[in-house]
Amino acid sequence: GRDTFIAIRGLCLALDKHELARDILVSWATTISAGMIPNRFPDQGDQPEYNSVDASLWYIVAIHEYRELIDRLGLKDDPAERKLLDDAIESILTGYSTGTRHRIGMDSDGLIACGEPGVQLTWMDAKVGDWVVTPRIGKPVEIQCLWINALWIGSNVSPKWRPLQQQAEQTFKEKFWNAERNCLFDVVDANHEPGTHESSIRPNQLLAVGGLPYQVIDGDKAQAIVSTAERELMTTQGPRSLSPNDAEFQQRYTGSPLERDGAYHQGTVWPWLMGPFVEAWLNVHGKSASTIAQATERFLKPMEQHLKSFGLGHISEIADATEPYQSRGCPFQAWSLAEYIRLKRLVMKVH
């Protein structure tokens, strides 16, 4: 679910494949349970797995951007289809606001809390046996950005969501700013303990500035977030998943399965995050011809080289966190390629 609705934006919507996008969105609308869409359908027999806090929120973002494409192409959507997708948005927002599986639910401050021991709910989802490497229990930063975007989109369907969006956005700005490090906390109210936080410098905070339809943070703080990410996280293959200055940082994705999973989100580079980073970078530097040319040279050109170097015509799942940033993992990763396409066609409008 998560991968599908991150990837659909580049692989379908940026390429004007509206019929394919519609078929995917409509078919997934029937899978919603207690406000959640599945993160995985097992290969044989078993029930779908509802173990993702972000998949449903990415689904709402995909519906919104699908409708933007329909408008852009001058098409009209079917009334039954519109109602089905409106109902899906309403079902997800209701489920999250009242509470659902795995302690996922809206707190009194308007933000989404989630998580319980032994369950990996965010995209940083490595798990070895009973060991969840980055549990991120509490209120993860990107989940709040997705939640605020989902409420903003939902308020176009039903105005009742607007006050909740405004509350969540205000609380987010108050709780997540890390003045000491000039960026955002990765998790607040960690382990469901009010007032605690996780201050590791990770790329999840980029979604507050770029990568989503509604920009949650702007102005000086947005510039600071992008500057910190550029300094601490950026490589030619995309942002690292953890700052090299962190004690938990791992340089290479090598070794046994245990060692690899231990490094998966502890420094390893994720090329799909180039999309949110470059969009955030352009949002704070301006989308002039000169800044787009600079971003193309600095960020897109190395990705274009990648298309010729590992999985031909594709971009890999991950890469090592230190030079030479060796590509690792799956050679053909949908969301990595999708974000490259979305960046070129929709954000930078380079066709």
mmCIF file of C-alpha atoms in Angstrom:
data_model
loop_
_atom_site.group_PDB
_atom_site.id
_atom_site.type_symbol
_atom_site.label_atom_id
_atom_site.label_comp_id
_atom_site.label_asym_id
_atom_site.label_seq_id
_atom_site.Cartn_x
_atom_site.Cartn_y
_atom_site.Cartn_z
ATOM 1 C CA GLY A 1 0.000 0.000 0.000
ATOM 2 C CA ARG A 2 2.651 2.495 0.991
ATOM 3 C CA ASP A 3 4.882 1.779 -2.008
ATOM 4 C CA THR A 4 1.913 1.803 -4.386
ATOM 5 C CA PHE A 5 0.679 5.257 -3.467
ATOM 6 C CA ILE A 6 4.101 6.858 -3.364
ATOM 7 C CA ALA A 7 4.969 5.298 -6.722
ATOM 8 C CA ILE A 8 1.636 6.056 -8.453
ATOM 9 C CA ARG A 9 2.439 9.767 -8.412
ATOM 10 C CA GLY A 10 5.416 9.401 -10.752
ATOM 11 C CA LEU A 11 4.630 6.214 -12.649
ATOM 12 C CA CYS A 12 0.994 7.122 -13.439
ATOM 13 C CA LEU A 13 0.048 10.708 -12.609
ATOM 14 C CA ALA A 14 3.209 12.431 -13.874
ATOM 15 C CA LEU A 15 2.908 10.438 -17.113
ATOM 16 C CA ASP A 16 -0.800 11.315 -17.580
ATOM 17 C CA LYS A 17 -1.852 7.662 -17.210
ATOM 18 C CA HIS A 18 -5.163 8.665 -15.663
ATOM 19 C CA GLU A 19 -7.078 5.489 -16.532
ATOM 20 C CA LEU A 20 -4.498 3.239 -14.881
ATOM 21 C CA ALA A 21 -4.379 5.545 -11.835
ATOM 22 C CA ARG A 22 -8.182 5.494 -11.606
ATOM 23 C CA ASP A 23 -8.316 1.692 -11.755
ATOM 24 C CA ILE A 24 -5.753 1.399 -8.947
ATOM 25 C CA LEU A 25 -7.426 3.986 -6.728
ATOM 26 C CA VAL A 26 -10.904 2.529 -7.221
ATOM 27 C CA SER A 27 -9.814 -1.060 -6.584
ATOM 28 C CA TRP A 28 -8.039 -0.146 -3.334
ATOM 29 C CA ALA A 29 -11.091 1.771 -2.068
ATOM 30 C CA THR A 30 -12.732 -1.600 -1.346
ATOM 31 C CA THR A 31 -9.894 -2.711 0.953
ATOM 32 C CA ILE A 32 -10.346 -0.061 3.676
ATOM 33 C CA SER A 33 -10.886 -1.508 7.144
ATOM 34 C CA ALA A 34 -11.241 0.668 10.272
ATOM 35 C CA GLY A 35 -9.768 3.576 8.323
ATOM 36 C CA MET A 36 -6.722 1.625 7.106
ATOM 37 C CA ILE A 37 -5.702 0.228 3.745
ATOM 38 C CA PRO A 38 -3.472 -2.858 3.735
ATOM 39 C CA ASN A 39 0.261 -2.463 3.551
ATOM 40 C CA ARG A 40 0.661 -5.965 2.167
ATOM 41 C CA PHE A 41 -1.313 -8.775 0.578
ATOM 42 C CA PRO A 42 0.362 -12.094 1.431
ATOM 43 C CA ASP A 43 1.208 -14.328 -1.519
ATOM 44 C CA GLN A 44 -1.088 -17.133 -0.399
ATOM 45 C CA GLY A 45 -4.336 -17.406 1.442
ATOM 46 C CA ASP A 46 -3.999 -15.206 4.476
ATOM 47 C CA GLN A 47 -5.833 -11.965 5.236
ATOM 48 C CA PRO A 48 -4.310 -8.635 4.136
ATOM 49 C CA GLU A 49 -1.881 -7.088 6.627
ATOM 50 C CA TYR A 50 -2.971 -3.764 8.116
ATOM 51 C CA ASN A 51 0.314 -2.673 9.659
ATOM 52 C CA SER A 52 1.112 0.725 8.167
ATOM 53 C CA VAL A 53 0.234 4.122 9.613
ATOM 54 C CA ASP A 54 1.150 6.058 6.461
ATOM 55 C CA ALA A 55 -0.256 3.959 3.578
ATOM 56 C CA SER A 56 -3.814 5.272 4.027
ATOM 57 C CA LEU A 57 -2.600 8.867 4.158
ATOM 58 C CA TRP A 58 -0.523 8.458 0.996
ATOM 59 C CA TYR A 59 -3.684 7.051 -0.593
ATOM 60 C CA ILE A 60 -5.549 10.289 0.128
ATOM 61 C CA VAL A 61 -2.662 12.291 -1.362
ATOM 62 C CA ALA A 62 -2.818 10.117 -4.497
ATOM 63 C CA ILE A 63 -6.589 10.705 -4.846
ATOM 64 C CA HIS A 64 -6.028 14.466 -4.614
ATOM 65 C CA GLU A 65 -3.288 14.463 -7.243
ATOM 66 C CA TYR A 66 -5.324 12.159 -9.500
ATOM 67 C CA ARG A 67 -8.114 14.729 -9.414
ATOM 68 C CA GLU A 68 -5.636 17.480 -10.231
ATOM 69 C CA LEU A 69 -4.572 15.446 -13.283
ATOM 70 C CA ILE A 70 -8.198 14.995 -14.375
ATOM 71 C CA ASP A 71 -8.703 18.767 -14.170
ATOM 72 C CA ARG A 72 -5.424 19.407 -15.984
ATOM 73 C CA LEU A 73 -6.471 17.112 -18.821
ATOM 74 C CA GLY A 74 -9.913 18.731 -19.018
ATOM 75 C CA LEU A 75 -11.692 15.474 -18.195
ATOM 76 C CA LYS A 76 -14.706 14.813 -15.987
ATOM 77 C CA ASP A 77 -14.727 12.008 -13.465
ATOM 78 C CA ASP A 78 -17.664 9.676 -13.067
ATOM 79 C CA PRO A 79 -20.081 10.703 -10.239
ATOM 80 C CA ALA A 80 -20.107 7.157 -8.805
ATOM 81 C CA GLU A 81 -16.319 7.092 -8.852
ATOM 82 C CA ARG A 82 -16.137 10.495 -7.155
ATOM 83 C CA LYS A 83 -18.488 9.330 -4.411
ATOM 84 C CA LEU A 84 -16.514 6.113 -3.901
ATOM 85 C CA LEU A 85 -13.248 8.026 -3.469
ATOM 86 C CA ASP A 86 -14.891 10.729 -1.317
ATOM 87 C CA ASP A 87 -16.252 7.983 0.921
ATOM 88 C CA ALA A 88 -12.790 6.418 1.095
ATOM 89 C CA ILE A 89 -11.274 9.724 2.258
ATOM 90 C CA GLU A 90 -14.026 10.146 4.822
ATOM 91 C CA SER A 91 -13.578 6.585 6.086
ATOM 92 C CA ILE A 92 -9.825 7.016 6.575
ATOM 93 C CA LEU A 93 -10.086 10.380 8.328
ATOM 94 C CA THR A 94 -12.841 9.064 10.583
ATOM 95 C CA GLY A 95 -10.860 5.941 11.449
ATOM 96 C CA TYR A 96 -7.728 7.909 12.285
ATOM 97 C CA SER A 97 -9.529 10.614 14.235
ATOM 98 C CA THR A 98 -11.459 8.113 16.393
ATOM 99 C CA GLY A 99 -8.693 5.507 16.660
ATOM 100 C CA THR A 100 -7.821 2.233 14.961
ATOM 101 C CA ARG A 101 -5.311 -0.649 15.103
ATOM 102 C CA HIS A 102 -1.856 -0.492 16.712
ATOM 103 C CA ARG A 103 -2.706 2.561 18.852
ATOM 104 C CA ILE A 104 -3.095 4.684 15.714
ATOM 105 C CA GLY A 105 -5.351 7.606 16.530
ATOM 106 C CA MET A 106 -5.673 11.342 16.951
ATOM 107 C CA ASP A 107 -4.546 12.737 20.288
ATOM 108 C CA SER A 108 -6.193 15.700 22.004
ATOM 109 C CA ASP A 109 -3.581 17.985 20.406
ATOM 110 C CA GLY A 110 -4.832 17.085 16.904
ATOM 111 C CA LEU A 111 -1.749 15.038 15.991
ATOM 112 C CA ILE A 112 -1.617 11.323 15.190
ATOM 113 C CA ALA A 113 -0.056 9.014 17.755
ATOM 114 C CA CYS A 114 0.825 5.464 16.773
ATOM 115 C CA GLY A 115 2.783 2.406 17.658
ATOM 116 C CA GLU A 116 3.164 -0.448 20.058
ATOM 117 C CA PRO A 117 6.093 -2.768 20.843
ATOM 118 C CA GLY A 118 6.949 -5.291 18.142
ATOM 119 C CA VAL A 119 5.134 -3.523 15.297
ATOM 120 C CA GLN A 120 6.818 -1.433 12.588
ATOM 121 C CA LEU A 121 4.284 1.088 11.274
ATOM 122 C CA THR A 122 6.242 3.752 9.381
ATOM 123 C CA TRP A 123 8.270 3.380 6.180
ATOM 124 C CA MET A 124 11.370 2.875 8.368
ATOM 125 C CA ASP A 125 10.117 -0.665 8.898
ATOM 126 C CA ALA A 126 13.095 -3.025 9.280
ATOM 127 C CA LYS A 127 12.367 -5.886 11.653
ATOM 128 C CA VAL A 128 14.504 -8.917 12.543
ATOM 129 C CA GLY A 129 12.613 -11.480 14.596
ATOM 130 C CA ASP A 130 11.176 -9.469 17.467
ATOM 131 C CA TRP A 131 13.669 -6.603 16.984
ATOM 132 C CA VAL A 132 12.142 -3.495 15.378
ATOM 133 C CA VAL A 133 15.241 -1.474 14.451
ATOM 134 C CA THR A 134 13.629 1.974 14.382
ATOM 135 C CA PRO A 135 10.295 1.625 16.233
ATOM 136 C CA ARG A 136 9.449 5.369 16.199
ATOM 137 C CA ILE A 137 6.546 4.901 18.636
ATOM 138 C CA GLY A 138 4.750 8.161 19.432
ATOM 139 C CA LYS A 139 4.186 10.922 16.889
ATOM 140 C CA PRO A 140 6.588 10.576 13.916
ATOM 141 C CA VAL A 141 7.210 13.783 11.986
ATOM 142 C CA GLU A 142 6.250 12.625 8.466
ATOM 143 C CA ILE A 143 3.029 11.058 9.742
ATOM 144 C CA GLN A 144 1.926 14.471 11.015
ATOM 145 C CA CYS A 145 2.769 16.071 7.659
ATOM 146 C CA LEU A 146 0.738 13.417 5.864
ATOM 147 C CA TRP A 147 -2.110 13.782 8.384
ATOM 148 C CA ILE A 148 -2.240 17.571 7.960
ATOM 149 C CA ASN A 149 -2.260 17.099 4.172
ATOM 150 C CA ALA A 150 -5.015 14.475 4.443
ATOM 151 C CA LEU A 151 -7.143 16.812 6.578
ATOM 152 C CA TRP A 152 -6.507 19.675 4.137
ATOM 153 C CA ILE A 153 -7.624 17.433 1.238
ATOM 154 C CA GLY A 154 -10.551 16.074 3.255
ATOM 155 C CA SER A 155 -11.790 19.577 4.066
ATOM 156 C CA ASN A 156 -12.512 19.989 0.351
ATOM 157 C CA VAL A 157 -14.866 17.013 0.676
ATOM 158 C CA SER A 158 -16.337 17.994 4.051
ATOM 159 C CA PRO A 159 -15.655 21.345 5.805
ATOM 160 C CA LYS A 160 -15.766 19.646 9.202
ATOM 161 C CA TRP A 161 -12.108 18.612 8.787
ATOM 162 C CA ARG A 162 -10.804 22.196 8.432
ATOM 163 C CA PRO A 163 -10.691 23.026 12.176
ATOM 164 C CA LEU A 164 -8.822 19.790 12.873
ATOM 165 C CA GLN A 165 -6.314 20.617 10.139
ATOM 166 C CA GLN A 166 -5.728 24.057 11.628
ATOM 167 C CA GLN A 167 -5.303 22.600 15.122
ATOM 168 C CA ALA A 168 -2.907 19.882 13.956
ATOM 169 C CA GLU A 169 -0.848 22.356 11.950
ATOM 170 C CA GLN A 170 -0.538 24.791 14.861
ATOM 171 C CA THR A 171 0.412 22.026 17.306
ATOM 172 C CA PHE A 172 2.921 20.618 14.831
ATOM 173 C CA LYS A 173 4.727 23.949 14.538
ATOM 174 C CA GLU A 174 4.858 24.310 18.322
ATOM 175 C CA LYS A 175 5.975 20.774 19.205
ATOM 176 C CA PHE A 176 8.354 19.719 16.446
ATOM 177 C CA TRP A 177 10.842 22.572 16.191
ATOM 178 C CA ASN A 178 14.285 21.551 17.473
ATOM 179 C CA ALA A 179 15.955 24.894 18.134
ATOM 180 C CA GLU A 180 19.211 23.263 19.201
ATOM 181 C CA ARG A 181 19.715 21.508 15.870
ATOM 182 C CA ASN A 182 17.829 23.983 13.678
ATOM 183 C CA CYS A 183 15.508 21.345 12.250
ATOM 184 C CA LEU A 184 12.523 19.202 13.277
ATOM 185 C CA PHE A 185 12.410 16.411 15.831
ATOM 186 C CA ASP A 186 11.929 12.997 14.238
ATOM 187 C CA VAL A 187 9.388 11.861 16.861
ATOM 188 C CA VAL A 188 7.658 13.754 19.672
ATOM 189 C CA ASP A 189 5.838 12.273 22.647
ATOM 190 C CA ALA A 190 8.147 9.310 22.077
ATOM 191 C CA ASN A 191 6.846 5.979 23.381
ATOM 192 C CA HIS A 192 3.566 7.799 24.118
ATOM 193 C CA GLU A 193 5.258 9.811 26.889
ATOM 194 C CA PRO A 194 4.196 13.493 26.633
ATOM 195 C CA GLY A 195 7.038 15.983 26.332
ATOM 196 C CA THR A 196 9.697 13.495 25.206
ATOM 197 C CA HIS A 197 11.260 13.547 21.756
ATOM 198 C CA GLU A 198 13.660 11.775 19.414
ATOM 199 C CA SER A 199 16.158 14.262 18.008
ATOM 200 C CA SER A 200 18.038 12.116 15.463
ATOM 201 C CA ILE A 201 18.532 14.031 12.221
ATOM 202 C CA ARG A 202 16.607 12.026 9.629
ATOM 203 C CA PRO A 203 15.066 12.863 6.227
ATOM 204 C CA ASN A 204 11.450 12.349 7.352
ATOM 205 C CA GLN A 205 11.221 16.046 8.250
ATOM 206 C CA LEU A 206 11.624 16.987 4.568
ATOM 207 C CA LEU A 207 7.932 16.232 3.999
ATOM 208 C CA ALA A 208 7.105 19.343 6.037
ATOM 209 C CA VAL A 209 8.647 21.469 3.267
ATOM 210 C CA GLY A 210 8.433 19.418 0.058
ATOM 211 C CA GLY A 211 7.035 16.236 -1.421
ATOM 212 C CA LEU A 212 3.375 16.783 -0.473
ATOM 213 C CA PRO A 213 0.614 18.981 -1.964
ATOM 214 C CA TYR A 214 0.352 21.223 1.114
ATOM 215 C CA GLN A 215 3.558 22.745 2.518
ATOM 216 C CA VAL A 216 3.322 22.682 6.313
ATOM 217 C CA ILE A 217 6.454 24.723 7.178
ATOM 218 C CA ASP A 218 7.671 27.764 5.262
ATOM 219 C CA GLY A 219 9.872 30.820 5.820
ATOM 220 C CA ASP A 220 13.103 30.756 7.843
ATOM 221 C CA LYS A 221 12.387 27.428 9.506
ATOM 222 C CA ALA A 222 11.823 25.761 6.133
ATOM 223 C CA GLN A 223 15.176 27.110 4.953
ATOM 224 C CA ALA A 224 16.839 25.815 8.111
ATOM 225 C CA ILE A 225 15.332 22.336 7.650
ATOM 226 C CA VAL A 226 16.578 22.141 4.060
ATOM 227 C CA SER A 227 20.031 23.480 4.996
ATOM 228 C CA THR A 228 20.384 20.950 7.807
ATOM 229 C CA ALA A 229 19.277 18.099 5.535
ATOM 230 C CA GLU A 230 21.635 19.212 2.774
ATOM 231 C CA ARG A 231 24.575 19.416 5.172
ATOM 232 C CA GLU A 232 23.921 16.238 7.173
ATOM 233 C CA LEU A 233 22.132 13.875 4.824
ATOM 234 C CA MET A 234 22.628 14.539 1.133
ATOM 235 C CA THR A 235 24.593 12.319 -1.248
ATOM 236 C CA THR A 236 24.605 12.005 -5.031
ATOM 237 C CA GLN A 237 22.128 9.120 -4.738
ATOM 238 C CA GLY A 238 19.668 10.827 -2.383
ATOM 239 C CA PRO A 239 19.404 11.591 1.347
ATOM 240 C CA ARG A 240 20.848 9.326 4.005
ATOM 241 C CA SER A 241 18.367 7.882 6.495
ATOM 242 C CA LEU A 242 20.444 9.128 9.442
ATOM 243 C CA SER A 243 23.139 11.766 9.966
ATOM 244 C CA PRO A 244 26.760 10.493 9.928
ATOM 245 C CA ASN A 245 27.246 12.385 13.195
ATOM 246 C CA ASP A 246 24.821 10.063 14.983
ATOM 247 C CA ALA A 247 26.237 7.273 17.157
ATOM 248 C CA GLU A 248 23.896 4.765 15.464
ATOM 249 C CA PHE A 249 25.093 5.641 11.924
ATOM 250 C CA GLN A 250 26.036 2.712 9.667
ATOM 251 C CA GLN A 251 28.229 3.320 6.608
ATOM 252 C CA ARG A 252 27.502 0.225 4.528
ATOM 253 C CA TYR A 253 24.547 -2.023 3.776
ATOM 254 C CA THR A 254 26.526 -5.269 3.820
ATOM 255 C CA GLY A 255 26.981 -8.444 5.854
ATOM 256 C CA SER A 256 24.457 -10.872 7.288
ATOM 257 C CA PRO A 257 20.691 -10.277 7.157
ATOM 258 C CA LEU A 258 20.897 -9.039 10.743
ATOM 259 C CA GLU A 259 23.679 -6.574 9.880
ATOM 260 C CA ARG A 260 21.920 -5.383 6.735
ATOM 261 C CA ASP A 261 18.584 -4.819 8.477
ATOM 262 C CA GLY A 262 20.437 -3.017 11.244
ATOM 263 C CA ALA A 263 21.805 -0.561 8.664
ATOM 264 C CA TYR A 264 18.666 -0.294 6.500
ATOM 265 C CA HIS A 265 17.417 2.953 8.083
ATOM 266 C CA GLN A 266 20.486 3.889 10.098
ATOM 267 C CA GLY A 267 22.360 5.815 7.417
ATOM 268 C CA THR A 268 21.599 3.874 4.233
ATOM 269 C CA VAL A 269 20.689 6.195 1.341
ATOM 270 C CA TRP A 270 17.148 6.036 -0.093
ATOM 271 C CA PRO A 271 16.889 7.503 -3.630
ATOM 272 C CA TRP A 272 13.093 7.952 -3.414
ATOM 273 C CA LEU A 273 13.715 10.718 -0.886
ATOM 274 C CA MET A 274 15.404 12.774 -3.595
ATOM 275 C CA GLY A 275 11.872 13.801 -4.595
ATOM 276 C CA PRO A 276 10.907 15.421 -1.274
ATOM 277 C CA PHE A 277 14.404 16.899 -0.861
ATOM 278 C CA VAL A 278 14.631 18.569 -4.272
ATOM 279 C CA GLU A 279 11.058 19.843 -4.052
ATOM 280 C CA ALA A 280 11.801 21.262 -0.590
ATOM 281 C CA TRP A 281 15.051 22.774 -1.895
ATOM 282 C CA LEU A 282 13.181 24.503 -4.721
ATOM 283 C CA ASN A 283 10.417 25.657 -2.362
ATOM 284 C CA VAL A 284 12.942 27.573 -0.250
ATOM 285 C CA HIS A 285 15.212 28.730 -3.096
ATOM 286 C CA GLY A 286 12.449 29.589 -5.574
ATOM 287 C CA LYS A 287 11.509 27.900 -8.847
ATOM 288 C CA SER A 288 13.236 30.301 -11.202
ATOM 289 C CA ALA A 289 14.929 29.132 -14.392
ATOM 290 C CA SER A 290 18.334 29.494 -12.743
ATOM 291 C CA THR A 291 17.472 27.525 -9.584
ATOM 292 C CA ILE A 292 15.826 24.766 -11.617
ATOM 293 C CA ALA A 293 18.956 24.610 -13.800
ATOM 294 C CA GLN A 294 21.104 24.424 -10.655
ATOM 295 C CA ALA A 295 18.945 21.687 -9.130
ATOM 296 C CA THR A 296 19.014 19.763 -12.403
ATOM 297 C CA GLU A 297 22.802 19.864 -12.505
ATOM 298 C CA ARG A 298 23.355 19.084 -8.828
ATOM 299 C CA PHE A 299 20.625 16.569 -8.089
ATOM 300 C CA LEU A 300 19.062 15.138 -11.258
ATOM 301 C CA LYS A 301 22.196 14.563 -13.344
ATOM 302 C CA PRO A 302 23.656 12.034 -10.862
ATOM 303 C CA MET A 303 20.315 10.212 -10.836
ATOM 304 C CA GLU A 304 20.357 10.085 -14.622
ATOM 305 C CA GLN A 305 23.772 8.448 -14.444
ATOM 306 C CA HIS A 306 22.243 5.878 -12.104
ATOM 307 C CA LEU A 307 19.824 4.877 -14.887
ATOM 308 C CA LYS A 308 22.841 3.433 -16.727
ATOM 309 C CA SER A 309 24.739 1.863 -13.861
ATOM 310 C CA PHE A 310 22.862 -0.716 -11.740
ATOM 311 C CA GLY A 311 19.438 -1.773 -12.993
ATOM 312 C CA LEU A 312 19.400 -0.381 -16.531
ATOM 313 C CA GLY A 313 16.713 2.245 -17.021
ATOM 314 C CA HIS A 314 15.868 2.138 -13.321
ATOM 315 C CA ILE A 315 16.940 3.480 -9.941
ATOM 316 C CA SER A 316 17.877 1.185 -7.087
ATOM 317 C CA GLU A 317 16.167 0.747 -3.742
ATOM 318 C CA ILE A 318 19.078 1.953 -1.592
ATOM 319 C CA ALA A 319 22.782 2.836 -1.584
ATOM 320 C CA ASP A 320 25.653 2.883 0.890
ATOM 321 C CA ALA A 321 25.816 5.971 3.103
ATOM 322 C CA THR A 322 29.467 6.787 2.358
ATOM 323 C CA GLU A 323 31.407 7.175 -0.879
ATOM 324 C CA PRO A 324 31.304 5.794 -3.493
ATOM 325 C CA TYR A 325 27.604 5.381 -2.531
ATOM 326 C CA GLN A 326 27.427 1.879 -3.990
ATOM 327 C CA SER A 327 23.913 0.925 -5.083
ATOM 328 C CA ARG A 328 22.401 -1.886 -3.031
ATOM 329 C CA GLY A 329 19.157 -3.765 -2.548
ATOM 330 C CA CYS A 330 16.600 -4.124 -5.313
ATOM 331 C CA PRO A 331 17.936 -2.827 -8.685
ATOM 332 C CA PHE A 332 14.421 -1.990 -9.928
ATOM 333 C CA GLN A 333 12.551 -0.011 -7.268
ATOM 334 C CA ALA A 334 9.230 1.551 -8.273
ATOM 335 C CA TRP A 335 9.160 4.502 -5.886
ATOM 336 C CA SER A 336 12.800 5.456 -6.586
ATOM 337 C CA LEU A 337 12.142 5.758 -10.312
ATOM 338 C CA ALA A 338 8.710 7.294 -9.704
ATOM 339 C CA GLU A 339 10.068 10.179 -7.641
ATOM 340 C CA TYR A 340 12.698 10.907 -10.292
ATOM 341 C CA ILE A 341 9.946 11.087 -12.942
ATOM 342 C CA ARG A 342 7.666 13.181 -10.688
ATOM 343 C CA LEU A 343 10.519 15.586 -10.013
ATOM 344 C CA LYS A 344 11.316 16.053 -13.688
ATOM 345 C CA ARG A 345 7.802 16.327 -15.074
ATOM 346 C CA LEU A 346 5.676 17.861 -12.324
ATOM 347 C CA VAL A 347 8.037 19.751 -10.007
ATOM 348 C CA MET A 348 10.724 20.969 -12.410
ATOM 349 C CA LYS A 349 8.658 20.635 -15.581
ATOM 350 C CA VAL A 350 11.623 19.255 -17.533
ATOM 351 C CA HIS A 351 10.102 16.987 -20.207
#
